[in-house]
Short mmCIF file of C-alpha atoms and ligand atoms in Angstrom, two decimals:
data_model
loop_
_atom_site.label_atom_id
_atom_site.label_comp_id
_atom_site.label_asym_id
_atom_site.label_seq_id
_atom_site.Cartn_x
_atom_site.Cartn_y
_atom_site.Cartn_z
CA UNK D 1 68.70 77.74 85.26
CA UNK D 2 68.09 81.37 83.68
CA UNK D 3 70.60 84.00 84.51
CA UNK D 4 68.84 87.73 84.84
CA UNK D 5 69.23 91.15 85.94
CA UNK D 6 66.99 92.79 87.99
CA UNK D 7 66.89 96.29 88.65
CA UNK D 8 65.72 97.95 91.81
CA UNK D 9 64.77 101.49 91.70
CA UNK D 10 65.45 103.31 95.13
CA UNK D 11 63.13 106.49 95.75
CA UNK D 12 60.55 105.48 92.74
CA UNK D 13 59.22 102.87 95.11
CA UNK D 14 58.05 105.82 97.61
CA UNK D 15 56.36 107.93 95.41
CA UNK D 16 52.91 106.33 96.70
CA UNK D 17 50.19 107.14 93.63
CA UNK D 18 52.75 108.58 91.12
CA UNK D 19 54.12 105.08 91.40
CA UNK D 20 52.83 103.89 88.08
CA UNK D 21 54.40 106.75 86.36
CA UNK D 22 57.34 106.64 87.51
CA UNK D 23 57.87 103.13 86.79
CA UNK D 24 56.77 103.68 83.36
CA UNK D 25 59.35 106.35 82.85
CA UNK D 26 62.38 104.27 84.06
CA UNK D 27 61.07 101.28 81.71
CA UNK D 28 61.25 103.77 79.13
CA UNK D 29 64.84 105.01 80.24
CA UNK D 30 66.08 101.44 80.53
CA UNK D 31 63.95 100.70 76.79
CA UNK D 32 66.19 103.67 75.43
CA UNK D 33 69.49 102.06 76.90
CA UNK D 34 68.85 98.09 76.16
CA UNK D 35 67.84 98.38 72.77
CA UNK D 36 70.25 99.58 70.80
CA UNK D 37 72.00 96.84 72.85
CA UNK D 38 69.46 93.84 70.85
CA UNK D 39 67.73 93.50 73.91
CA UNK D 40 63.92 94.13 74.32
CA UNK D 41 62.27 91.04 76.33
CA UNK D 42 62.90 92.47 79.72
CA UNK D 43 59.98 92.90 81.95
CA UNK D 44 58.52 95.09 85.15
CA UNK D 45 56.82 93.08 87.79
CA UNK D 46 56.43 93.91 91.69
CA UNK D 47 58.82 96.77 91.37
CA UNK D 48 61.87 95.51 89.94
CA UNK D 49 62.65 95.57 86.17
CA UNK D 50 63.95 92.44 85.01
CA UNK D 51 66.08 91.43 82.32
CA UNK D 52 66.87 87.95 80.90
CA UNK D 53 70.35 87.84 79.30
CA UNK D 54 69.69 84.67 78.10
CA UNK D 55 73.15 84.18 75.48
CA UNK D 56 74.44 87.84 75.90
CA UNK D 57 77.69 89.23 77.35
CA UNK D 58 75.77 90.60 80.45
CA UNK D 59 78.98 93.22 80.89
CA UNK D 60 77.84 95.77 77.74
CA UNK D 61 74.24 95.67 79.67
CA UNK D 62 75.35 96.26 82.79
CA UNK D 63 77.42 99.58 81.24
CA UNK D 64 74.51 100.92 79.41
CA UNK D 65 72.35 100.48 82.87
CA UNK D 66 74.71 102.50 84.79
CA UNK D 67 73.90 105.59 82.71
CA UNK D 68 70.18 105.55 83.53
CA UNK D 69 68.95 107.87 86.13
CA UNK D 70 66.14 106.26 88.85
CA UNK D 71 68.39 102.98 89.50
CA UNK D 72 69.26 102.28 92.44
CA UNK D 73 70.74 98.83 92.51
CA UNK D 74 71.49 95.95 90.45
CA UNK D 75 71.62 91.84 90.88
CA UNK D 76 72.37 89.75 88.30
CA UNK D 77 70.45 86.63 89.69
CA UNK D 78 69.55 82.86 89.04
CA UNK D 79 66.13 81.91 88.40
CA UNK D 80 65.58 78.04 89.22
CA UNK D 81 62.83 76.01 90.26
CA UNK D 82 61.56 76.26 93.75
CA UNK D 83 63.45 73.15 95.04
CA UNK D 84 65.87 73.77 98.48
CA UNK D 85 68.49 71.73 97.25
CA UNK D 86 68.94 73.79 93.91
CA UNK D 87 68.48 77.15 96.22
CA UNK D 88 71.18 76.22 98.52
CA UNK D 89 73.36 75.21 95.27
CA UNK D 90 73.18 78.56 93.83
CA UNK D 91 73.48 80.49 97.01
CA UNK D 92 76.55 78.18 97.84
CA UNK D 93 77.83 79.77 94.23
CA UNK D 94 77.19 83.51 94.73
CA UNK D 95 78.91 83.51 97.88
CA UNK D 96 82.02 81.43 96.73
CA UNK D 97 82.03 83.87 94.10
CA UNK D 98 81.79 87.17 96.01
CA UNK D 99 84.64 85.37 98.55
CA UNK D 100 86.91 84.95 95.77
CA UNK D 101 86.27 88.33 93.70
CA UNK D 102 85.64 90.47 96.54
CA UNK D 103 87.22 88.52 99.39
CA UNK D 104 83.76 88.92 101.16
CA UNK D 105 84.00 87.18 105.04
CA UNK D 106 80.84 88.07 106.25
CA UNK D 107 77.36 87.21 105.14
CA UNK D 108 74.10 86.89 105.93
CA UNK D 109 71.02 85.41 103.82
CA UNK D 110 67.80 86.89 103.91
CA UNK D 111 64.44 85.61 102.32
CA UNK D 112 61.15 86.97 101.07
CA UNK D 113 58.37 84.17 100.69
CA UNK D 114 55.80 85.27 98.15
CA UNK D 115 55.00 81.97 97.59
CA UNK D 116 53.32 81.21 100.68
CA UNK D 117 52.69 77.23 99.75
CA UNK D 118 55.99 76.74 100.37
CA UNK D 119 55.80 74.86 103.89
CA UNK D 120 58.93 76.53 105.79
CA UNK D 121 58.46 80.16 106.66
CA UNK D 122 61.17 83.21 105.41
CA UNK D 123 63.14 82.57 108.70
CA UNK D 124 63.84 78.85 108.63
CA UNK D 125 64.77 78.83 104.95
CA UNK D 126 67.54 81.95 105.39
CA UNK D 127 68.70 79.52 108.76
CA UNK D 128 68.84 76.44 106.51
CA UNK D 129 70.62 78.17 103.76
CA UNK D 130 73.51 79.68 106.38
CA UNK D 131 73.86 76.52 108.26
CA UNK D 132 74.34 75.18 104.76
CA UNK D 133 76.70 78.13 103.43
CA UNK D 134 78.82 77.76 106.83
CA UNK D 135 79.42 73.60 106.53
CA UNK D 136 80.31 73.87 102.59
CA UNK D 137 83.09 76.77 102.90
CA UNK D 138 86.08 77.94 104.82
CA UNK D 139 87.24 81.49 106.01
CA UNK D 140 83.48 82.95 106.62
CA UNK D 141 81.09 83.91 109.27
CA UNK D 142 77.08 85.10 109.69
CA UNK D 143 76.88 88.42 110.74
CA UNK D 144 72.89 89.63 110.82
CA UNK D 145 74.01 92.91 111.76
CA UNK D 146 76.12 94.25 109.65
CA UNK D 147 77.34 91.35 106.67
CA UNK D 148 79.65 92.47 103.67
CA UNK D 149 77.36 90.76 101.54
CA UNK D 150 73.67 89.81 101.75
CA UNK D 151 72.92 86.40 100.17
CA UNK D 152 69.25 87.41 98.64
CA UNK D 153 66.78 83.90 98.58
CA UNK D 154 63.25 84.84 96.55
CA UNK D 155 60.62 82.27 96.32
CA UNK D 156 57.61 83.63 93.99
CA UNK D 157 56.86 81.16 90.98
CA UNK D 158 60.50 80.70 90.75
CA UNK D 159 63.15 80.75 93.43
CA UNK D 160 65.55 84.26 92.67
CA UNK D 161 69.19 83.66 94.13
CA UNK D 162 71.26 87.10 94.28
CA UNK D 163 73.54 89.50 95.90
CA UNK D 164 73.47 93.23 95.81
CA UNK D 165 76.42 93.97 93.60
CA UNK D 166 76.57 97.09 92.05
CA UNK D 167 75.07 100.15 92.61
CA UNK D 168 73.16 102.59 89.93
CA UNK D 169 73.27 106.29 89.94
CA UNK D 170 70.05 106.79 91.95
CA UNK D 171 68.32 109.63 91.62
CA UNK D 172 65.16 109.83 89.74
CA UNK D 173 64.01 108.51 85.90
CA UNK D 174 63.80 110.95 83.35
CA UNK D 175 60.58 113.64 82.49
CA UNK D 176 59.39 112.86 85.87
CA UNK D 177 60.60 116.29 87.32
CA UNK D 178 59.59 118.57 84.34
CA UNK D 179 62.19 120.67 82.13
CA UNK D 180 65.25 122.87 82.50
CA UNK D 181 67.33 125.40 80.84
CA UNK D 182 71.00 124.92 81.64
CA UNK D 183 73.31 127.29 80.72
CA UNK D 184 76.28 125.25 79.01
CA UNK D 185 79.42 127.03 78.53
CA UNK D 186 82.50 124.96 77.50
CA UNK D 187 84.00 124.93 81.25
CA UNK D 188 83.93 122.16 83.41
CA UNK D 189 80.98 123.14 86.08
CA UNK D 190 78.05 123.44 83.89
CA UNK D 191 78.05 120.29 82.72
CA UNK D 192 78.65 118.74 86.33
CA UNK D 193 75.62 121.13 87.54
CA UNK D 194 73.41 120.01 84.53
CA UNK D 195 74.01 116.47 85.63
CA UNK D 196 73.24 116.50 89.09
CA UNK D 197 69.69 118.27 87.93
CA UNK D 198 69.16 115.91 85.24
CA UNK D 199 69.42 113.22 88.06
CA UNK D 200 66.20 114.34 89.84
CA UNK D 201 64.32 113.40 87.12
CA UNK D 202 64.84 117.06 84.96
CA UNK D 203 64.76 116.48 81.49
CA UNK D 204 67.71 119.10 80.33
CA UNK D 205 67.23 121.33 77.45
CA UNK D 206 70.79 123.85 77.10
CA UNK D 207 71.73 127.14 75.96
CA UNK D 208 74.99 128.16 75.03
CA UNK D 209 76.31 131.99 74.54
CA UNK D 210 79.21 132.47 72.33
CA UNK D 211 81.11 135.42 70.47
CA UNK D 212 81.41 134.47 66.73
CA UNK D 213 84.24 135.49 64.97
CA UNK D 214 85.71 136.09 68.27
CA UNK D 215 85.11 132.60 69.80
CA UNK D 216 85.96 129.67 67.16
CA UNK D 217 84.04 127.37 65.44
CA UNK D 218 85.94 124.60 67.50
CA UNK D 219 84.80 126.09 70.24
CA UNK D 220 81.18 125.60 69.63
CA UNK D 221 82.08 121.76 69.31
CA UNK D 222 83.28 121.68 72.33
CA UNK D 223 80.29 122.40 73.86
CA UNK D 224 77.79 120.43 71.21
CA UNK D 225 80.35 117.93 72.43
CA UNK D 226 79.69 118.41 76.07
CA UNK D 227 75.86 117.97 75.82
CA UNK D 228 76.76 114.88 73.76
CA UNK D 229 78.27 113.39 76.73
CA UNK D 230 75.25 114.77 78.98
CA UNK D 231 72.55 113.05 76.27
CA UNK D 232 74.35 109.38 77.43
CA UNK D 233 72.60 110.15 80.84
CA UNK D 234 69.84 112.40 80.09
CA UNK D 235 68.50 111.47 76.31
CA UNK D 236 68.23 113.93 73.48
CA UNK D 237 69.02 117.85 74.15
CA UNK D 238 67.88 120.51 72.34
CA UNK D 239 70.63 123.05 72.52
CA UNK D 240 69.92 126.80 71.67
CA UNK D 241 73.19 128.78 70.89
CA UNK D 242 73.02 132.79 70.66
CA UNK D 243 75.86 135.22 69.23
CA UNK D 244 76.31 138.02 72.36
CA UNK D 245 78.56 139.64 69.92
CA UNK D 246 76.46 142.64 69.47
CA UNK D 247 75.65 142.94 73.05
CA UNK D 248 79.38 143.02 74.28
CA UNK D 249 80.24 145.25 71.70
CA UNK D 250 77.45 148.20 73.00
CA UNK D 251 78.58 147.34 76.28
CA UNK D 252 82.41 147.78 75.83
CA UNK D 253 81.27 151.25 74.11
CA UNK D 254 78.96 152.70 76.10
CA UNK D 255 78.85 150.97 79.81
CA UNK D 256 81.49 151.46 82.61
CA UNK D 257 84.48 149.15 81.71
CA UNK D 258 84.58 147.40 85.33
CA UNK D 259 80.78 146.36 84.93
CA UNK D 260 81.39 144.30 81.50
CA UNK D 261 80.76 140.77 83.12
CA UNK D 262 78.05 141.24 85.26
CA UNK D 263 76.18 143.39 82.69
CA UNK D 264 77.46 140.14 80.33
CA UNK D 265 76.15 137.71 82.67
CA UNK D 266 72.37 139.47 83.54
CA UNK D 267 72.04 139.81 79.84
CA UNK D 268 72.66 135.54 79.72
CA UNK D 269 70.49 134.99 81.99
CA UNK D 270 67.97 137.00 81.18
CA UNK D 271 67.87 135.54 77.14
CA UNK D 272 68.18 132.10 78.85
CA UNK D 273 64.95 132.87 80.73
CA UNK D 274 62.99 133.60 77.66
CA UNK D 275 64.12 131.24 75.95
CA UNK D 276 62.72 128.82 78.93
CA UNK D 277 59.48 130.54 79.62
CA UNK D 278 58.96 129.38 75.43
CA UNK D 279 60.21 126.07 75.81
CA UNK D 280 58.29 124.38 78.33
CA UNK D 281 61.17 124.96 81.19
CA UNK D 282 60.48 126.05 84.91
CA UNK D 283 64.03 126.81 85.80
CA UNK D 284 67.48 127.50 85.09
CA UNK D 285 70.48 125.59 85.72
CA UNK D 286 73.83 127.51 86.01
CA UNK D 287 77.83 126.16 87.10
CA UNK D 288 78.30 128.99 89.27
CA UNK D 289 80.38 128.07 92.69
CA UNK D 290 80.70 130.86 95.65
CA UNK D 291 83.03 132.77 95.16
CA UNK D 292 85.08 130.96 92.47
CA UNK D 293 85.54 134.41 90.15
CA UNK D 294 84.60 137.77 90.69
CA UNK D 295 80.60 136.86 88.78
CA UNK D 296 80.48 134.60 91.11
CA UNK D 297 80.44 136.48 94.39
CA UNK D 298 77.39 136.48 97.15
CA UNK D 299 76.75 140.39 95.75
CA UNK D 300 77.36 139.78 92.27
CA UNK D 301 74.97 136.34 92.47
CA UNK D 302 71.92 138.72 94.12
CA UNK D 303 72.30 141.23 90.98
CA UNK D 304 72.44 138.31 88.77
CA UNK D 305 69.70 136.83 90.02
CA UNK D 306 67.23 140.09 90.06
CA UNK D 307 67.41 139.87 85.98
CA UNK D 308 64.78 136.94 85.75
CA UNK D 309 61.65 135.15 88.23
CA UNK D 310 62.10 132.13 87.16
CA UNK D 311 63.76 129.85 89.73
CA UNK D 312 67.84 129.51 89.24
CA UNK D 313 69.24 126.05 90.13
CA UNK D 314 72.64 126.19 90.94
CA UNK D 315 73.92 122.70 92.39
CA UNK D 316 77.85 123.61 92.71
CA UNK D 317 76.70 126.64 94.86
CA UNK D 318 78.88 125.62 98.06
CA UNK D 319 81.60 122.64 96.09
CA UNK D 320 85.11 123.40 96.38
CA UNK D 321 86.89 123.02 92.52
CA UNK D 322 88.52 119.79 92.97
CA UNK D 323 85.32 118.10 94.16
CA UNK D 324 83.93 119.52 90.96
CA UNK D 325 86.82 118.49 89.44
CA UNK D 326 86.33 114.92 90.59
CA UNK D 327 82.61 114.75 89.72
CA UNK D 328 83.26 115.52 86.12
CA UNK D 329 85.89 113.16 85.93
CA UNK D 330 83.49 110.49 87.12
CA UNK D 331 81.18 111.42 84.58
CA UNK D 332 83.39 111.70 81.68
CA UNK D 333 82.65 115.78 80.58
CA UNK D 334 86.28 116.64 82.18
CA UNK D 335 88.62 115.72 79.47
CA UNK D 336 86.40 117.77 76.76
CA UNK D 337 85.83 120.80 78.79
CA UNK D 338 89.70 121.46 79.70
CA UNK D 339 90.12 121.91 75.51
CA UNK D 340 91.67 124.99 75.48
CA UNK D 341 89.07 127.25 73.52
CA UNK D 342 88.37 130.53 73.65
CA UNK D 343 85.08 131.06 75.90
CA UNK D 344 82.28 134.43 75.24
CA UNK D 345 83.34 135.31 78.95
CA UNK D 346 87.38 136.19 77.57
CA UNK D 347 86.39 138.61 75.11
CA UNK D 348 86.14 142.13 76.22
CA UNK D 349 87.53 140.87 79.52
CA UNK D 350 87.14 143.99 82.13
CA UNK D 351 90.62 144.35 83.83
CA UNK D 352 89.27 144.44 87.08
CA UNK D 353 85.68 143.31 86.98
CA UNK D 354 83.51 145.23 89.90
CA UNK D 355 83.08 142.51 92.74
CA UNK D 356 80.65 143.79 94.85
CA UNK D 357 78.17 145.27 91.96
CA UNK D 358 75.14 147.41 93.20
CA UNK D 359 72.14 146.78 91.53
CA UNK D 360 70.77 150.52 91.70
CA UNK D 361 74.18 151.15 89.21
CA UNK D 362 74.30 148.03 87.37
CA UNK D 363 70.72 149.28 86.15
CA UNK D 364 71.32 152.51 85.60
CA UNK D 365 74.38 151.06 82.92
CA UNK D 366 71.82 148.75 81.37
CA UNK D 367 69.64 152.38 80.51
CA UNK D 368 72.45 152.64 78.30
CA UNK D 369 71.59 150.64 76.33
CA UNK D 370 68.17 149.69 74.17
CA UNK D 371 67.80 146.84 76.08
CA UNK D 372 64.60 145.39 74.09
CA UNK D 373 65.33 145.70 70.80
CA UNK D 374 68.56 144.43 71.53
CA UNK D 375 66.91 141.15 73.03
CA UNK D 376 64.63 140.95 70.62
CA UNK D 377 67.32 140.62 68.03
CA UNK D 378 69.51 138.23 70.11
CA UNK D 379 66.49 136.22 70.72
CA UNK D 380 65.54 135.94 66.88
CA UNK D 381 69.51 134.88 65.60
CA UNK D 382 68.90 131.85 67.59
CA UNK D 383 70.27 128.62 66.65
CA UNK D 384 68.84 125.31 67.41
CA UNK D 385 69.62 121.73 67.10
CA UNK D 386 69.33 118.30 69.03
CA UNK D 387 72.40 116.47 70.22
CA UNK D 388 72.19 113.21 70.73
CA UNK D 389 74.97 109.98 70.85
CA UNK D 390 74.33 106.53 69.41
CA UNK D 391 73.95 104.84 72.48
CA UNK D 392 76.26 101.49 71.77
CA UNK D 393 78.92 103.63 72.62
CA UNK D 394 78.40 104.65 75.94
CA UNK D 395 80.71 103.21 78.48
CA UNK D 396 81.98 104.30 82.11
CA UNK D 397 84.55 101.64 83.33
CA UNK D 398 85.09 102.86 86.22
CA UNK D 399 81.22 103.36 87.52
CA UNK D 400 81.22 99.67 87.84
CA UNK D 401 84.36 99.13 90.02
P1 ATP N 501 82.18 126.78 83.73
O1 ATP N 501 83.26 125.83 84.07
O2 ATP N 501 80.85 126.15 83.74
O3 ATP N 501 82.47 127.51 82.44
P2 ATP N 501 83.14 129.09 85.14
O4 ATP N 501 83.88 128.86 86.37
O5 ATP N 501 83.90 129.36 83.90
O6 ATP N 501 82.12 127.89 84.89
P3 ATP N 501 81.58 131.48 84.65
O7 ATP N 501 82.22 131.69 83.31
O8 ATP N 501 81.47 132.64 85.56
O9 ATP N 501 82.19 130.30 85.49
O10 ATP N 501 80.14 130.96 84.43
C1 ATP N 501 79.29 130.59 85.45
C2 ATP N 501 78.11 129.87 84.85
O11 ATP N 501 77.44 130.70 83.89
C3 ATP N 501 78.53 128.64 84.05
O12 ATP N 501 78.67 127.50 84.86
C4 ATP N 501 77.37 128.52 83.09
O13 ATP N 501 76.24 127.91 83.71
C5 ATP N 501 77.04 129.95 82.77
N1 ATP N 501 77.81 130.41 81.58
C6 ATP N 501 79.01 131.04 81.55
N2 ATP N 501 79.41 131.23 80.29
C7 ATP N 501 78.45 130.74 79.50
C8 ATP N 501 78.27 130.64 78.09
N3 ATP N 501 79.18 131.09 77.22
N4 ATP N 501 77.15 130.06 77.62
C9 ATP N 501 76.21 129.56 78.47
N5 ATP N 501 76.33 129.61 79.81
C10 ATP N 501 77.42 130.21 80.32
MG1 MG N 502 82.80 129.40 81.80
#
């Protein structure tokens, strides 16, 4: 008997010719993720990706599997020789297993005959295998329509005995979607909105504004620290961080004082743009959430948005805090981005920032200003490094409960 996992990828399946690619890109996801781990003889065939754990502690695999974007579900099966009597055996096990851990009291098993030697047909083994299921346990019943557990009986070369257990992040592998630019301050929405891109197959690249002496060294961490955490899903980001020092200090001078964040936050968007255009990315990926502060109103969004083509993803759009809240819990960025640091936003703070900007004004402020030399210099103090975590250290306990 040989104890595997198999992966099953949900949407990849449908992508009709890009198939191949796709599959090749969540291979490569899962390489990036199991080898750090000592493990490198797992194998794609019909669709699923499997993996032999062979003498391993399957739980450390199972961890590092959850953090890879494109999976949809995963078994950990038995692979035994096509005999019924060693079939029903191991079904007989999963399901005393899933009635003991999960207290499971509905089943039903379901089999797909590759193999098409085998004399019974797909129906008569799954009927076998519950008559057999019933007589050898107590306390459960066959339900075809809706079971708590599917018992899953494979005959190919080898019989394949599993349940669906646990399920993956779905979504997309990653670089089959292109690139993005996300704009990563040290709050808790960006990261959450970088995420949920990244998941549709976006590989992420970030840029991050900050206000040097103003804003602190530790501050910067915190965010190199945030796209650490994002790299455990998404791989190696390259992370651009600008000084808008000199920009906020023309604006505080010379620019109505009520206009300082949207001016601020055009100016952001705009650099992040360029920055993109040069960097292979076809969008932008922003936190912002309706109406959460006064740059993030329907008016002050539209004048935003007029700064740059290029389209603007911005996934929290319509989330309520405390779902966002939630979501960054779940993937770990929350306790790092409530580090109280000093964000680029703070300084120069307007007292009462205009909420309904006009763009026809918000314009006319930015003539105020020598716009393109002033990018131009932002654009050439611009740091750059990758982030990227060891990957043995990823874990997210609760993901798998
Ligand atoms: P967050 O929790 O992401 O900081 P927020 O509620 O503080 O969001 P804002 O400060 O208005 O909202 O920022 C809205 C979005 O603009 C952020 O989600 C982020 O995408 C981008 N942004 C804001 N500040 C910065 C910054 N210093 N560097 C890069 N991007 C930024
Ligand atoms: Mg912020």
């Amino acid at each position: 008997m040989e104890k595997l996992i198999i992966i099953r990828s949900g949407e990849t399946v449908l992508k009709g010719k890009n198939r191949r690619l796709f599959e090749e890109k969540l291979m490569k996801s899962v390489r990036r993720v199991l080898k750090p781990l000592g493990c490198h003889s797992f194998y794609l065939q019909h669709n699923r990706i499997y993996v032999p754990i062979e003498q391993r502690d399957e739980s450390p695999l199972l961890k590092a599997l959850m953090k890879v974007f494109g999976i949809d579900l995963i078994s950990i099966a038995v692979k035994i020789p096509v005999v019924m009597e060693g079939i029903k055996e191991a079904a007989l096990n999963e399901l005393l297993h899933l009635q003991l851990q999960r207290g499971v009291k509905t089943f039903k098993v379901q089999t797909k005959r590759t193999d098409k030697s085998f004399p019974n047909s797909s129906q008569e083994i799954s009927r076998e295998i519950g008559a057999y299921l019933l007589k050898h346990t107590e306390g459960l019943l066959v339900d075809v329509h809706h079971p708590e557990t599917t018992i899953h009986v494979e005959i190919k070369e080898s019989a394949y005995i599993f349940s669906d257990r646990i399920r993956g992040l779905g979504g997309l592998p990653r670089e089959t979607n292109g690139n993005a630019m996300l704009l990563l301050s040290g709050g808790i929405d960006s990261p959450v909105a970088g995420w949920m891109v990244a998941r549709r197959g976006v590989a992420l690249k970030a840029v991050h504004f900050h206000s040097y002496p103003y804003t602190s060294k530790q501050a910067m961490d915190k965010v190199k620290n945030l796209a650490r955490l994002l790299s455990h899903y998404c791989g190696p980001i390259q992370l651009f961080s600008i000084n808008l020092l000199p920009f906020q200090q023309e604006v505080a001078e010379k620019c109505p004082d009520d206009e300082g964040t949207i001016l601020v936050r055009r100016m952001m968007t705009r650099l992040a743009e360029l920055l993109a255009t040069s960097h292979e990315c076809d969008a932008l990926i922003t936190g912002e959430s309706l109406g959460q502060v006064a740059s993030q109103t329907i008016q002050s969004i539209r004048v935003t948005n007029e700064a740059v083509s290029l389209p603007v993803f911005r996934p929290l759009i319509a989330m309520d805090k405390s779902e966002i809240i939630q979501f960054a819990r779940k993937i770990d960025t929350y306790e790092t981005s409530i580090l109280p640091f000093e964000d680029c936003c703070t300084v120069f703070l307007p007292k009462r920032p205009v909420t309904k900007p006009r763009l026809d004004k918000i314009v006319n402020s930015e003539k105020l200003i020598e716009m393109e030399a002033m990018t131009t210099d932002l654009l050439n103090s611009v740091e750059v490094e990758w982030v990227k975590e060891p990957l043995h250290q990823v874990v997210c306990e609760d993901a798998l409960s």
